[in-house]
Amino acid sequence: MPNFLPINTILVPQGAEYKAVCRGLSGVAGSIPTVVAIPVGMKPLLKYLEQGKFLAPKSRVLIMGICGSLSDRYTVGDIVLYEDCVYQGKRLECDRTFTAQLHSALSTDVINRVSSPSPPNLVKSLTSDRLIWSAVEKRRLGEMAADVVDMEGFTALEFFNAAGVTVAMLRVVSDDCQHDIPDLTPAINSDGSLNPLPLAMGMLRQPFAATRLIRGSLTALKVLKQVTNRLFSGNKLE
């Protein structure tokens, strides 16, 4: 069932998330979408999209990656499909038909394959203009009727809605709401790339949180690779 929807383009944050999606598509026969690595964060992403001009109206774009949980209901490795994105009280919906098609396809696939991860969860997402690293803040934000958080969703949805581009968002939870992760804010450059030295220093300052983040990220990236493969290949998962 290669590219059954069809999906024209996958956007995924640069680095490990981009690599996981590309690995999921490697070896898939037939038509596959273009995969584009995007910068991390709202402002860098908007600047990138405004310069891009790589999408035509009526395209179908799938945004993929990892996210943080704001609710006890969602834990590391859970697959989530966004119903909407909220930022500073403003709410935008993902395309309902596109999202329903993805949910149906992945749910059917799970039923047919015992080894597959769980079916995707339909969630409400919050977009943040900074890294949410504190468990206390995660739980507080979760009380505002959001299930997960990332740093790109609302920006992408606002931009593509204005351009007449159909968007769905599929992510995998990499950290729960019960534990802190390292505050890696200083490691995110103004262009949305990661600076290795501040990243390493942030990890060293909080070794237990860093270990938890690394384990969670590796789990989420493995699932991200698997779910990408499931969408575009009939091959049995490893």
Tab-separated table of C-alpha atoms in Angstrom:
chain	number	residue	atom	x	y	z
A	1	MET	CA	0.000	0.000	0.000
A	2	PRO	CA	2.730	2.524	-0.870
A	3	ASN	CA	1.702	6.162	-0.467
A	4	PHE	CA	-1.957	5.221	-0.266
A	5	LEU	CA	-3.281	8.589	0.864
A	6	PRO	CA	-1.356	10.093	-1.053
A	7	ILE	CA	0.998	12.262	0.988
A	8	ASN	CA	3.107	14.717	-0.990
A	9	THR	CA	5.571	15.801	1.682
A	10	ILE	CA	6.686	14.829	5.180
A	11	LEU	CA	8.118	17.590	7.353
A	12	VAL	CA	10.151	16.453	10.344
A	13	PRO	CA	12.543	18.292	12.701
A	14	GLN	CA	16.156	18.035	11.621
A	15	GLY	CA	18.564	15.648	13.289
A	16	ALA	CA	17.611	12.331	14.867
A	17	GLU	CA	13.885	12.650	14.073
A	18	TYR	CA	14.584	13.279	10.381
A	19	LYS	CA	16.969	10.322	10.275
A	20	ALA	CA	14.404	8.021	11.918
A	21	VAL	CA	11.755	8.888	9.323
A	22	CYS	CA	14.238	8.380	6.478
A	23	ARG	CA	15.202	4.982	7.894
A	24	GLY	CA	11.529	4.067	8.038
A	25	LEU	CA	11.153	4.876	4.350
A	26	SER	CA	14.365	3.164	3.235
A	27	GLY	CA	13.661	0.107	1.137
A	28	VAL	CA	9.987	0.977	0.662
A	29	ALA	CA	8.907	0.184	-2.874
A	30	GLY	CA	6.740	2.471	-4.970
A	31	SER	CA	5.934	6.127	-4.529
A	32	ILE	CA	7.102	7.749	-1.309
A	33	PRO	CA	6.774	11.382	-0.241
A	34	THR	CA	9.531	13.950	-0.178
A	35	VAL	CA	11.011	14.212	3.326
A	36	VAL	CA	12.060	17.707	4.382
A	37	ALA	CA	14.132	18.469	7.504
A	38	ILE	CA	12.782	21.543	9.292
A	39	PRO	CA	14.353	23.693	12.026
A	40	VAL	CA	13.302	23.365	15.674
A	41	GLY	CA	11.132	26.107	17.142
A	42	MET	CA	8.356	28.447	16.054
A	43	LYS	CA	10.299	31.439	14.748
A	44	PRO	CA	12.986	29.459	12.872
A	45	LEU	CA	10.281	27.280	11.304
A	46	LEU	CA	8.199	30.253	10.154
A	47	LYS	CA	11.249	31.874	8.582
A	48	TYR	CA	12.099	28.609	6.845
A	49	LEU	CA	8.573	28.073	5.529
A	50	GLU	CA	8.337	31.629	4.231
A	51	GLN	CA	11.542	31.090	2.248
A	52	GLY	CA	10.661	27.581	1.074
A	53	LYS	CA	8.069	27.806	-1.692
A	54	PHE	CA	8.351	24.034	-2.072
A	55	LEU	CA	4.645	23.227	-1.807
A	56	ALA	CA	1.763	23.781	-4.179
A	57	PRO	CA	-1.781	24.512	-2.969
A	58	LYS	CA	-3.893	21.388	-2.387
A	59	SER	CA	-0.802	19.451	-1.337
A	60	ARG	CA	-1.102	17.001	1.547
A	61	VAL	CA	1.594	17.415	4.171
A	62	LEU	CA	2.296	15.109	7.093
A	63	ILE	CA	4.278	16.593	9.969
A	64	MET	CA	6.108	13.947	12.005
A	65	GLY	CA	8.488	13.858	14.937
A	66	ILE	CA	8.519	13.431	18.709
A	67	CYS	CA	6.696	15.342	21.448
A	68	GLY	CA	6.363	15.629	25.219
A	69	SER	CA	3.414	14.358	27.227
A	70	LEU	CA	1.356	16.701	29.412
A	71	SER	CA	-0.963	13.953	30.674
A	72	ASP	CA	-0.707	10.727	32.654
A	73	ARG	CA	-2.660	9.088	29.817
A	74	TYR	CA	0.273	9.270	27.407
A	75	THR	CA	3.717	7.858	28.048
A	76	VAL	CA	6.982	7.221	26.210
A	77	GLY	CA	6.503	5.412	22.903
A	78	ASP	CA	2.828	6.275	22.459
A	79	ILE	CA	1.829	7.284	18.916
A	80	VAL	CA	-0.335	10.407	18.781
A	81	LEU	CA	-2.332	12.038	15.991
A	82	TYR	CA	-3.142	15.693	16.547
A	83	GLU	CA	-6.725	16.886	16.368
A	84	ASP	CA	-5.675	20.482	16.854
A	85	CYS	CA	-2.895	22.823	18.000
A	86	VAL	CA	-3.203	25.614	20.586
A	87	TYR	CA	-0.905	28.584	21.100
A	88	GLN	CA	-1.595	31.508	23.451
A	89	GLY	CA	-5.314	30.791	23.493
A	90	LYS	CA	-5.632	30.425	19.698
A	91	ARG	CA	-6.696	27.040	18.341
A	92	LEU	CA	-6.291	25.591	14.841
A	93	GLU	CA	-7.587	22.212	13.676
A	94	CYS	CA	-5.663	19.682	11.654
A	95	ASP	CA	-7.480	18.380	8.582
A	96	ARG	CA	-10.168	16.019	9.905
A	97	THR	CA	-10.421	13.781	6.840
A	98	PHE	CA	-6.663	13.364	6.479
A	99	THR	CA	-6.310	12.644	10.220
A	100	ALA	CA	-9.155	10.107	10.147
A	101	GLN	CA	-7.553	8.312	7.183
A	102	LEU	CA	-4.248	8.036	9.032
A	103	HIS	CA	-5.948	6.824	12.211
A	104	SER	CA	-7.937	4.204	10.332
A	105	ALA	CA	-4.937	2.951	8.375
A	106	LEU	CA	-2.709	2.640	11.430
A	107	SER	CA	-5.430	1.115	13.628
A	108	THR	CA	-6.218	-1.540	11.009
A	109	ASP	CA	-2.521	-2.236	10.624
A	110	VAL	CA	-2.134	-2.800	14.379
A	111	ILE	CA	-5.020	-5.282	14.420
A	112	ASN	CA	-3.351	-7.266	11.664
A	113	ARG	CA	0.118	-7.297	13.244
A	114	VAL	CA	0.671	-8.569	16.743
A	115	SER	CA	4.191	-7.107	16.887
A	116	SER	CA	3.105	-3.557	16.050
A	117	PRO	CA	2.968	-0.716	18.592
A	118	SER	CA	-0.421	0.381	19.927
A	119	PRO	CA	-2.920	2.234	17.730
A	120	PRO	CA	-2.472	6.018	17.518
A	121	ASN	CA	-4.183	8.226	20.087
A	122	LEU	CA	-6.141	11.301	18.982
A	123	VAL	CA	-4.857	14.199	21.087
A	124	LYS	CA	-5.011	17.925	21.624
A	125	SER	CA	-1.627	19.589	21.328
A	126	LEU	CA	0.017	22.690	22.716
A	127	THR	CA	2.733	24.535	20.823
A	128	SER	CA	5.394	26.222	22.935
A	129	ASP	CA	7.907	28.877	21.899
A	130	ARG	CA	10.403	27.416	24.390
A	131	LEU	CA	11.417	24.003	25.691
A	132	ILE	CA	9.112	22.683	28.433
A	133	TRP	CA	11.487	20.708	30.654
A	134	SER	CA	9.926	20.844	34.127
A	135	ALA	CA	7.478	18.122	35.186
A	136	VAL	CA	5.610	20.667	37.316
A	137	GLU	CA	5.089	22.923	34.306
A	138	LYS	CA	4.109	19.994	32.099
A	139	ARG	CA	1.346	19.001	34.494
A	140	ARG	CA	0.192	22.620	34.832
A	141	LEU	CA	-0.031	22.974	31.060
A	142	GLY	CA	-1.849	19.646	30.879
A	143	GLU	CA	-4.589	21.125	33.068
A	144	MET	CA	-5.283	23.579	30.210
A	145	ALA	CA	-6.875	20.728	28.194
A	146	ALA	CA	-3.755	19.862	26.198
A	147	ASP	CA	-2.351	16.326	26.000
A	148	VAL	CA	1.073	16.833	24.384
A	149	VAL	CA	3.507	19.650	23.598
A	150	ASP	CA	5.942	20.444	20.804
A	151	MET	CA	7.627	23.538	19.385
A	152	GLU	CA	6.429	23.617	15.771
A	153	GLY	CA	2.809	22.478	15.369
A	154	PHE	CA	0.801	25.716	15.528
A	155	THR	CA	3.253	27.617	13.321
A	156	ALA	CA	3.114	24.959	10.622
A	157	LEU	CA	-0.668	24.691	10.764
A	158	GLU	CA	-1.187	28.440	10.574
A	159	PHE	CA	1.178	28.775	7.618
A	160	PHE	CA	-0.224	25.858	5.621
A	161	ASN	CA	-3.862	26.695	6.317
A	162	ALA	CA	-3.264	30.110	4.781
A	163	ALA	CA	-1.608	28.455	1.777
A	164	GLY	CA	-4.460	25.998	1.185
A	165	VAL	CA	-2.308	23.001	2.092
A	166	THR	CA	-3.904	20.012	3.877
A	167	VAL	CA	-2.042	19.074	7.065
A	168	ALA	CA	-2.015	16.187	9.538
A	169	MET	CA	0.405	15.695	12.430
A	170	LEU	CA	1.717	12.372	13.686
A	171	ARG	CA	4.189	12.241	16.552
A	172	VAL	CA	5.590	9.863	19.160
A	173	VAL	CA	5.879	10.709	22.863
A	174	SER	CA	9.518	10.880	24.015
A	175	ASP	CA	9.101	12.153	27.612
A	176	ASP	CA	6.326	11.831	30.185
A	177	CYS	CA	4.832	14.428	32.526
A	178	GLN	CA	6.129	12.791	35.713
A	179	HIS	CA	9.804	13.653	35.378
A	180	ASP	CA	11.988	16.615	34.497
A	181	ILE	CA	14.136	16.532	31.396
A	182	PRO	CA	17.336	18.615	31.132
A	183	ASP	CA	16.835	22.290	30.363
A	184	LEU	CA	18.422	22.332	26.913
A	185	THR	CA	17.133	25.786	25.958
A	186	PRO	CA	20.695	27.237	25.629
A	187	ALA	CA	21.499	24.486	23.109
A	188	ILE	CA	18.871	25.636	20.595
A	189	ASN	CA	20.337	28.186	18.185
A	190	SER	CA	18.332	31.080	16.763
A	191	ASP	CA	18.139	29.259	13.407
A	192	GLY	CA	16.541	26.193	15.017
A	193	SER	CA	19.644	24.013	14.950
A	194	LEU	CA	21.228	22.371	17.997
A	195	ASN	CA	24.588	23.487	19.393
A	196	PRO	CA	26.532	20.383	20.494
A	197	LEU	CA	28.576	21.977	23.320
A	198	PRO	CA	25.688	23.569	25.282
A	199	LEU	CA	23.709	20.368	24.601
A	200	ALA	CA	26.428	18.264	26.212
A	201	MET	CA	26.794	20.681	29.131
A	202	GLY	CA	23.051	20.658	29.756
A	203	MET	CA	23.076	16.867	29.839
A	204	LEU	CA	26.048	16.751	32.231
A	205	ARG	CA	24.434	19.187	34.661
A	206	GLN	CA	21.415	16.884	35.088
A	207	PRO	CA	22.718	13.338	34.544
A	208	PHE	CA	19.670	11.428	35.822
A	209	ALA	CA	17.264	13.540	33.790
A	210	ALA	CA	19.606	13.235	30.812
A	211	THR	CA	19.666	9.441	31.037
A	212	ARG	CA	15.876	9.366	31.181
A	213	LEU	CA	15.615	11.709	28.190
A	214	ILE	CA	18.054	9.644	26.133
A	215	ARG	CA	16.201	6.397	26.877
A	216	GLY	CA	12.844	7.980	26.095
A	217	SER	CA	14.125	9.545	22.890
A	218	LEU	CA	15.628	6.285	21.652
A	219	THR	CA	12.337	4.488	22.309
A	220	ALA	CA	10.341	7.219	20.562
A	221	LEU	CA	12.680	7.320	17.569
A	222	LYS	CA	12.395	3.552	17.129
A	223	VAL	CA	8.592	3.819	17.121
A	224	LEU	CA	8.783	6.817	14.768
A	225	LYS	CA	10.779	4.700	12.325
A	226	GLN	CA	8.269	1.845	12.660
A	227	VAL	CA	5.163	3.969	12.174
A	228	THR	CA	6.710	5.620	9.107
A	229	ASN	CA	7.370	2.195	7.644
A	230	ARG	CA	3.830	1.060	8.432
A	231	LEU	CA	2.313	3.967	6.547
A	232	PHE	CA	4.183	3.324	3.342
A	233	SER	CA	5.007	-0.372	3.302
A	234	GLY	CA	3.241	-3.684	3.719
A	235	ASN	CA	6.403	-5.196	5.177
A	236	LYS	CA	6.287	-6.866	8.582
A	237	LEU	CA	7.939	-4.808	11.307
A	238	GLU	CA	11.149	-5.896	12.912
